[in-house]
Coordinates of C-alpha atoms and ligand atoms in Angstrom, one line a residue:
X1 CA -6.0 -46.1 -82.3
X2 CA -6.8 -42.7 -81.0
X3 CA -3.9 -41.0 -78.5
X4 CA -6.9 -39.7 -76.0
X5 CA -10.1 -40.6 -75.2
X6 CA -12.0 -38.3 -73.6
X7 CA -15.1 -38.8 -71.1
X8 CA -17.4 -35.9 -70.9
X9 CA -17.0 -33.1 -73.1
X10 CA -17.5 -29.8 -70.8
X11 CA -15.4 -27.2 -69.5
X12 CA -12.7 -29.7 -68.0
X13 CA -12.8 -32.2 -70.9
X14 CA -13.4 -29.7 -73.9
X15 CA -10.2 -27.9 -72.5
X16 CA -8.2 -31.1 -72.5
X17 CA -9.6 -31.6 -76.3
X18 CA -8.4 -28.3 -77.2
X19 CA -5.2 -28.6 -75.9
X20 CA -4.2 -31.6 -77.2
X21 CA -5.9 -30.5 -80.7
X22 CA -3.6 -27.9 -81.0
X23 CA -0.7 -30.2 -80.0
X24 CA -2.1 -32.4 -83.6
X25 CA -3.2 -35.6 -81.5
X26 CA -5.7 -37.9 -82.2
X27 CA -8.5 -37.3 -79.7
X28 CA -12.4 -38.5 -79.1
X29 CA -14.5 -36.7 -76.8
X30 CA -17.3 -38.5 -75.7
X31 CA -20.2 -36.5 -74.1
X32 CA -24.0 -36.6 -72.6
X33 CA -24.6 -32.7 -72.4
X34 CA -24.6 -32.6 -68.9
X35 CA -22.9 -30.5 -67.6
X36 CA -23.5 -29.4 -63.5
X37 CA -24.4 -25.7 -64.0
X38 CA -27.3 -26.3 -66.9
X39 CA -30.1 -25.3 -64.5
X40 CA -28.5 -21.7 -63.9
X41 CA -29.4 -19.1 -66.3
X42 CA -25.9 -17.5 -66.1
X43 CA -22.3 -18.6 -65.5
X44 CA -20.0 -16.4 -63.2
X45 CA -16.7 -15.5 -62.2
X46 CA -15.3 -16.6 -66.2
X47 CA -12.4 -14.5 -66.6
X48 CA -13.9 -12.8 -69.7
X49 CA -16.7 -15.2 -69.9
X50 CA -18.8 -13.1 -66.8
X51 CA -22.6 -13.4 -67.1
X52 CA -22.7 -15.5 -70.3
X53 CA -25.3 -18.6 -70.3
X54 CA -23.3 -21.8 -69.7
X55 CA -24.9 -23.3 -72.8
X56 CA -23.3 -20.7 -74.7
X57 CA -20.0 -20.9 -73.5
X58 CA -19.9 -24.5 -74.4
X59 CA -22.0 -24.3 -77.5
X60 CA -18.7 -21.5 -78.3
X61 CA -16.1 -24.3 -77.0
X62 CA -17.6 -27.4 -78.7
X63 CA -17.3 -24.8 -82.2
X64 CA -13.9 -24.3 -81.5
X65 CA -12.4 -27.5 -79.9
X66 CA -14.1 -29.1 -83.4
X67 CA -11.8 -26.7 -85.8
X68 CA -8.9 -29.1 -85.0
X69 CA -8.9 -32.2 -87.3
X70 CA -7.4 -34.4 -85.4
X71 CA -10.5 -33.5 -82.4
X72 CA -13.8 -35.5 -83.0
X73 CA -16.9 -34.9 -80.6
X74 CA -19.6 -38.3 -80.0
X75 CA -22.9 -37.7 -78.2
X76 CA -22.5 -41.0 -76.6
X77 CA -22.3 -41.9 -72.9
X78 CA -19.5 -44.0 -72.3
X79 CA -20.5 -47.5 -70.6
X80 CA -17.3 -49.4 -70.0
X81 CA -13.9 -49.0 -70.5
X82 CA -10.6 -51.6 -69.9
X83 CA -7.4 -51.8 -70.8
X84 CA -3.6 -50.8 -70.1
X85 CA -1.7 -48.2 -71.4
X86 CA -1.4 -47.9 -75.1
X87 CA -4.6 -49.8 -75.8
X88 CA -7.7 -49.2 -73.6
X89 CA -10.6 -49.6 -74.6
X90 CA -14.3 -47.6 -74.2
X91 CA -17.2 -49.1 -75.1
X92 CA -20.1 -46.3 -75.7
X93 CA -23.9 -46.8 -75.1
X94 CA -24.1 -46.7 -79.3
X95 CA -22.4 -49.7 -79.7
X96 CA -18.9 -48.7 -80.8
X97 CA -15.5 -49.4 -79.3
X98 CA -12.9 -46.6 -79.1
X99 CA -9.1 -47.3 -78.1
X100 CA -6.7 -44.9 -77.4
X101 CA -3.6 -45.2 -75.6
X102 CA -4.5 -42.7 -72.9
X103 CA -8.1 -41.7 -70.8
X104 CA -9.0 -38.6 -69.4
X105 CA -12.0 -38.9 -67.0
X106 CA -14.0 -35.6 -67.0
X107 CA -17.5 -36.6 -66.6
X108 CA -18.2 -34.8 -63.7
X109 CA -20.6 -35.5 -60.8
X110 CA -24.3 -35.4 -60.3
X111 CA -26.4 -33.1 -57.3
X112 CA -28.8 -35.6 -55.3
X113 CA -31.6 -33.0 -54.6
X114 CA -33.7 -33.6 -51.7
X115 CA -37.3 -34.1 -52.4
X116 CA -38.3 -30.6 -51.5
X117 CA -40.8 -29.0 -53.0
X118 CA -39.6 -26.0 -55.0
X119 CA -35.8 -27.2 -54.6
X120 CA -35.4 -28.4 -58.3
X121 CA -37.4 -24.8 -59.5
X122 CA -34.9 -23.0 -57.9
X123 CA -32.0 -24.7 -58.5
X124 CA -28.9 -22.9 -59.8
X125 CA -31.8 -19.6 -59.6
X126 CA -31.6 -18.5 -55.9
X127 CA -31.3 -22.0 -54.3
X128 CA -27.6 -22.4 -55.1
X129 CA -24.4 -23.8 -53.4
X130 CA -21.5 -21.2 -53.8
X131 CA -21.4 -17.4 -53.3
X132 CA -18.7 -16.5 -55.9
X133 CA -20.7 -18.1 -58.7
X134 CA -24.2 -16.5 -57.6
X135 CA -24.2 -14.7 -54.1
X136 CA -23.5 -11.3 -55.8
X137 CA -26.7 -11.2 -57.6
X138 CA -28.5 -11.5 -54.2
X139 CA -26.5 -9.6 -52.0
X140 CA -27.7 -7.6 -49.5
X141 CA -30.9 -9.9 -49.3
X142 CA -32.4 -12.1 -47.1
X143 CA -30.2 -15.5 -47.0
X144 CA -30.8 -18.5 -45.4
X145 CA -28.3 -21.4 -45.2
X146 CA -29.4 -25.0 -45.5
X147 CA -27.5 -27.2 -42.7
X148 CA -25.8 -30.4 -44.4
X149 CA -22.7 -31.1 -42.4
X150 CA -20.1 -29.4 -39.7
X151 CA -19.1 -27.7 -42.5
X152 CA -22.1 -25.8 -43.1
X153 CA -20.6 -23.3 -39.8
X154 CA -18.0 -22.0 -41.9
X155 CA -20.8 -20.0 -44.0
X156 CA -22.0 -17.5 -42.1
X157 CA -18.3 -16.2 -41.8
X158 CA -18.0 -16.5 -45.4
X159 CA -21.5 -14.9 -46.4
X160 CA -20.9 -11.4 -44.1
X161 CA -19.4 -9.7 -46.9
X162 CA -22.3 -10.4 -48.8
X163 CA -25.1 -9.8 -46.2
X164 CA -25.7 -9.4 -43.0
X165 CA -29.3 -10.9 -43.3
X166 CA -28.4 -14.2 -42.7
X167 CA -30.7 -17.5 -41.2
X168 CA -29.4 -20.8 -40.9
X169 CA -32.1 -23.7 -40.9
X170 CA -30.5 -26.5 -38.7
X171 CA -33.0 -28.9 -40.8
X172 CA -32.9 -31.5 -38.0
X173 CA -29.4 -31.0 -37.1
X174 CA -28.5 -30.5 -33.8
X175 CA -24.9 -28.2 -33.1
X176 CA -23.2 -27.3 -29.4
X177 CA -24.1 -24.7 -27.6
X178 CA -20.9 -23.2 -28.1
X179 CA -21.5 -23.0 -32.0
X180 CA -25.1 -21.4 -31.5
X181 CA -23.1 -18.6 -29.2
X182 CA -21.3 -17.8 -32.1
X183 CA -22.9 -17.8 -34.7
X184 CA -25.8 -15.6 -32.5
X185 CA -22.4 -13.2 -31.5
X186 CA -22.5 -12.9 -35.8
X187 CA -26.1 -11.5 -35.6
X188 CA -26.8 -15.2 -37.5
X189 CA -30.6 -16.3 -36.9
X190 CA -31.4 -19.8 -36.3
X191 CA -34.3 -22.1 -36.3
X192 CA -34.7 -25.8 -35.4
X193 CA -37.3 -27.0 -37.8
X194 CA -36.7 -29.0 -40.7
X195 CA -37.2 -27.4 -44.5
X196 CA -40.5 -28.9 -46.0
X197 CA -41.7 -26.3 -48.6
X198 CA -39.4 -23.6 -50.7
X199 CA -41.8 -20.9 -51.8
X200 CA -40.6 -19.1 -54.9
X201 CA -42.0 -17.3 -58.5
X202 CA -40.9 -18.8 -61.0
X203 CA -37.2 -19.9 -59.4
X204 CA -37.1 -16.6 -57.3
X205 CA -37.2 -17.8 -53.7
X206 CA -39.8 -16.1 -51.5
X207 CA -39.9 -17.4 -48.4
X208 CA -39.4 -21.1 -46.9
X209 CA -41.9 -23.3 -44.5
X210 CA -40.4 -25.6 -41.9
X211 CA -42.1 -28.8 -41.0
X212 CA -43.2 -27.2 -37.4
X213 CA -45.3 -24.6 -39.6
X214 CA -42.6 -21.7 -39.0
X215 CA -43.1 -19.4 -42.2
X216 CA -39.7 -17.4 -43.0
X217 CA -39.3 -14.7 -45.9
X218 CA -36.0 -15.6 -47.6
X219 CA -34.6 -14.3 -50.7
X220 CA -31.9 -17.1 -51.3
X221 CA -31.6 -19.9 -49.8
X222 CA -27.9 -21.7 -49.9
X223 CA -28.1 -25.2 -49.9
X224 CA -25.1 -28.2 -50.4
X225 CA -26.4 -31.4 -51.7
X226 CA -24.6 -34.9 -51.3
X227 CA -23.4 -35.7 -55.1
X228 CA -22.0 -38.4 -56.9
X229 CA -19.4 -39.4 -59.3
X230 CA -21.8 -38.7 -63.1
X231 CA -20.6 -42.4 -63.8
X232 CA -19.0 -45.8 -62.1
X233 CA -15.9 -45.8 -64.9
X234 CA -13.9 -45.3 -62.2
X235 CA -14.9 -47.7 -60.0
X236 CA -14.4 -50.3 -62.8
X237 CA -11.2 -49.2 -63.5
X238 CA -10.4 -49.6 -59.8
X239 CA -9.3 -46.2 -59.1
X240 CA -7.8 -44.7 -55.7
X241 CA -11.3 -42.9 -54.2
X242 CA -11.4 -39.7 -51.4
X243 CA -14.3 -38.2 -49.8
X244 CA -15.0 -34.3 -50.2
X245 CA -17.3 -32.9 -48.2
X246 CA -20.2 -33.6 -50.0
X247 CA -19.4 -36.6 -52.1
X248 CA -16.4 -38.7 -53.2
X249 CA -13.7 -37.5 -55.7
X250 CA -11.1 -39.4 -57.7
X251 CA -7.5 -39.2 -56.3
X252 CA -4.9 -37.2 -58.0
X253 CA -1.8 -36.6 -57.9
X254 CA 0.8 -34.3 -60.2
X255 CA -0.5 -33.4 -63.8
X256 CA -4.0 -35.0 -62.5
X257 CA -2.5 -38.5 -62.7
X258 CA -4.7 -41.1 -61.1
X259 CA -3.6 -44.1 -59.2
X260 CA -3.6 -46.0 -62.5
X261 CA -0.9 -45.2 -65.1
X262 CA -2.1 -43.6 -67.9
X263 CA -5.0 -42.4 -66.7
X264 CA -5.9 -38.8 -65.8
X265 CA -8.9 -37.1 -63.9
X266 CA -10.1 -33.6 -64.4
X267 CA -13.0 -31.5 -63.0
X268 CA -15.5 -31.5 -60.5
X269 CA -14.7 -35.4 -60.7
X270 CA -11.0 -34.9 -59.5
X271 CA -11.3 -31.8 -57.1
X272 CA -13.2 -30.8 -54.0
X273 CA -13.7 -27.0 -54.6
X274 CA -16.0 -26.9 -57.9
X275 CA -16.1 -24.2 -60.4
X276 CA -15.3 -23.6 -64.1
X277 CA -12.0 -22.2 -64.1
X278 CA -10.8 -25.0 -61.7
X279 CA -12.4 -27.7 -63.9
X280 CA -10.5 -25.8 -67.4
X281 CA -7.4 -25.5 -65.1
X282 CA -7.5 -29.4 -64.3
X283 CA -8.2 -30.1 -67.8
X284 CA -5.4 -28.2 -69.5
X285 CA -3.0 -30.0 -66.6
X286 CA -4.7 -33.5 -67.0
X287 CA -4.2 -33.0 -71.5
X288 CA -0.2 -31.9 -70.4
X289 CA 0.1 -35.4 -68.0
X290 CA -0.7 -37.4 -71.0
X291 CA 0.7 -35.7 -73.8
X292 CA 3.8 -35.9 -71.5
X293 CA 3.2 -39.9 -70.5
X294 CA 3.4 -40.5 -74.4
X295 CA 6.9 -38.8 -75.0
X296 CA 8.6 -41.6 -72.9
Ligands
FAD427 C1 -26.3 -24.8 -60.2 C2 -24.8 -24.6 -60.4 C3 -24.4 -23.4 -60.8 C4 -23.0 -23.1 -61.0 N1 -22.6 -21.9 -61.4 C5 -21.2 -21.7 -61.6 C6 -20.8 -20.4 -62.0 O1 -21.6 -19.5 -62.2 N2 -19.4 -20.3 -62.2 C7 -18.6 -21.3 -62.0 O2 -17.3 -21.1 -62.2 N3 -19.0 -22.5 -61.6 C8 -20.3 -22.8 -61.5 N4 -20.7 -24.0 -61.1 C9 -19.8 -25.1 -61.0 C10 -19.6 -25.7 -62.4 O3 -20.8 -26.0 -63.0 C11 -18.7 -26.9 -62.4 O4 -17.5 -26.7 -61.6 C12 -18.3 -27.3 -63.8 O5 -19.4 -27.6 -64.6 C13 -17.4 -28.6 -63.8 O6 -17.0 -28.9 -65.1 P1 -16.7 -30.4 -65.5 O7 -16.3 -30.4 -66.9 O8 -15.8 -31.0 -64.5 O9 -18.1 -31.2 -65.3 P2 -19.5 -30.9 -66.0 O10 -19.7 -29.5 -66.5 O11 -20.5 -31.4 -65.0 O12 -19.5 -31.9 -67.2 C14 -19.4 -33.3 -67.2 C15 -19.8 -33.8 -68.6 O13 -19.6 -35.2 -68.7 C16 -20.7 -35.8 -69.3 N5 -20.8 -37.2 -68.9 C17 -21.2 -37.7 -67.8 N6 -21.1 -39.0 -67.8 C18 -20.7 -39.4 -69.0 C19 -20.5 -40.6 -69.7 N7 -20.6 -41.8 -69.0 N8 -20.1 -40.6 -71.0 C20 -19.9 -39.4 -71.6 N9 -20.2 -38.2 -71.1 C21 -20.5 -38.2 -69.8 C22 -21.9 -34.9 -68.9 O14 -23.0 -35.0 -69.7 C23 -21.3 -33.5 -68.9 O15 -21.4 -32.9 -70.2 C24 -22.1 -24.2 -60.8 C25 -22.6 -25.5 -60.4 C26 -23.9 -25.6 -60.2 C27 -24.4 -27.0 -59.6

């Protein structure tokens, strides 16, 4: 009987696994290699970590999480789990059965990318989704912002420090007149047409085409995809749900507890903002709330 079993082994769940290595408990990390951020070349805004590959920095984590005896890594996806606390189970797509007496859910979520052409090539390259992790690299250019949701109003505020080149492509949308004075008050350019083409060398966005023919010459373009929980576990486990802005999120509450005892949620999976540092913070809380559920 293990104390933790762990599901997804990246920066949320490898930060759980090296706390509770350290504090000598039993602990199985189960991981795909997945994580979010593989299609960008660099990670940012790492305390220490600024600029470094994210392979790297989790090549560097698994190395060190593994040190600790009592810590042992499976590349195996995890494809049922059940159980109460003190003995639940996980089944993994290898065949084997793990129990442990607590879970810590930190397997992330998946982008749905719209069937774009040159969306996927750019991906995490200058088609990206938050300007702390990549808008310095392209600042000063020309950016354009995909629309998604009401949400998608609040960039242009957020982006001025960045640039002041800035288009927003309503993509089919339609927004009140009373937005569109704004934003134009902003300098913000807008067009109507929906995004059909990304033009780009090798990942470096050129330009865009909109399904009315409009050509526009963009350097990045920002875009917020809908995503999804990187597994149902949750759902089987019957777990307390809320919607983010662009996808759904498992509930938590102090120490990352979940609506079921003994279970904690960490990372992208349990928050709506998304970066590393949140997902290691959540993991180091989430490692604490059941180290701390097994003194009782
Ligand atoms: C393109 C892009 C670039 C980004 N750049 C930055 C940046 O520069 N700086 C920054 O701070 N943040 C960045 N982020 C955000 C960052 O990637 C995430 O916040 C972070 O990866 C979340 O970590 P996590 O551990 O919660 O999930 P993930 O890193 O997504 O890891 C989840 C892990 O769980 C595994 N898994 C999934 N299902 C199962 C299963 N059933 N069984 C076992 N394992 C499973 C996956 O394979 C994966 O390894 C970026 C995001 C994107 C999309």
């Amino acid at each position: 009987m293990q104390d933790v079993i762990i599901v997804g082994g990246s920066f949320a769940g490898l930060t759980a696994a090296m706390q509770l290595g350290r504090a000598r408990r039993k602990v199985t990390v189960l991981d795909t290699g997945r994580n979010r951020n593989r299609y960008a070349s660099h990670a940012h805004n790492i305390l220490g970590h600024d600029g470094v590959p994210p392979g790297e920095l989790l090549d560097a984590a698994r190395k060190q999480v593994l040190g600790y005896p009592t810590v042992d890594l499976i590349e195996a996806k995890a494809i049922d789990v059940s159980g109460e606390p003190d003995n639940f189970a996980v089944a993994t797509d290898g065949g084997d059965t793990i129990n442990a007496r607590r879970l810590i859910l930190s397997y992330g979520i998946a982008d749905e990318f719209p069937d774009i052409p040159g969306f996927v090539d750019c991906w995490g390259k200058t088609v990206i989704h938050c300007p702390f992790c990549h808008g310095y690299e392209v600042a000063d250019k020309r950016w354009g912002l995909l629309y998604s949701s009401p949400m998608s109003l609040h960039g242009p505020a957020l982006y001025a420090n960045w640039t002041d080149d800035i288009t927003l492509v309503l993509d089919g949308h339609h927004i009140i007149e009373e937005e569109r004075h704004k934003l134009d008050r902003r300098g913000v350019r807008i067009v109507d047409g929906r995004l059909a083409a990304i033009h780009h060398n090798g990942g470096q966005v050129t330009g865009i085409t909109l399904d009315d023919g409009t050509e526009l010459g963009l350097d990045a373009l920002y875009a917020h995809p809908r995503n999804r929980p990187s597994s149902d576990l949750h759902t089987r486990l019957g777990l307390e749900m809320k919607d983010t802005p662009t996808g759904t999120m498992i509930t938590v509450g102090d120490m990352q507890a979940t609506s079921r005892p003994g279970i904690y949620a960490a990372g992208d999976l349990a928050m709506a903002m998304h970066s590393v540092t949140f997902a290691t913070n959540s993991g180091s809380l989430a490692a604490m709330g059941a180290l701390q559920s097994m003194l009782l």
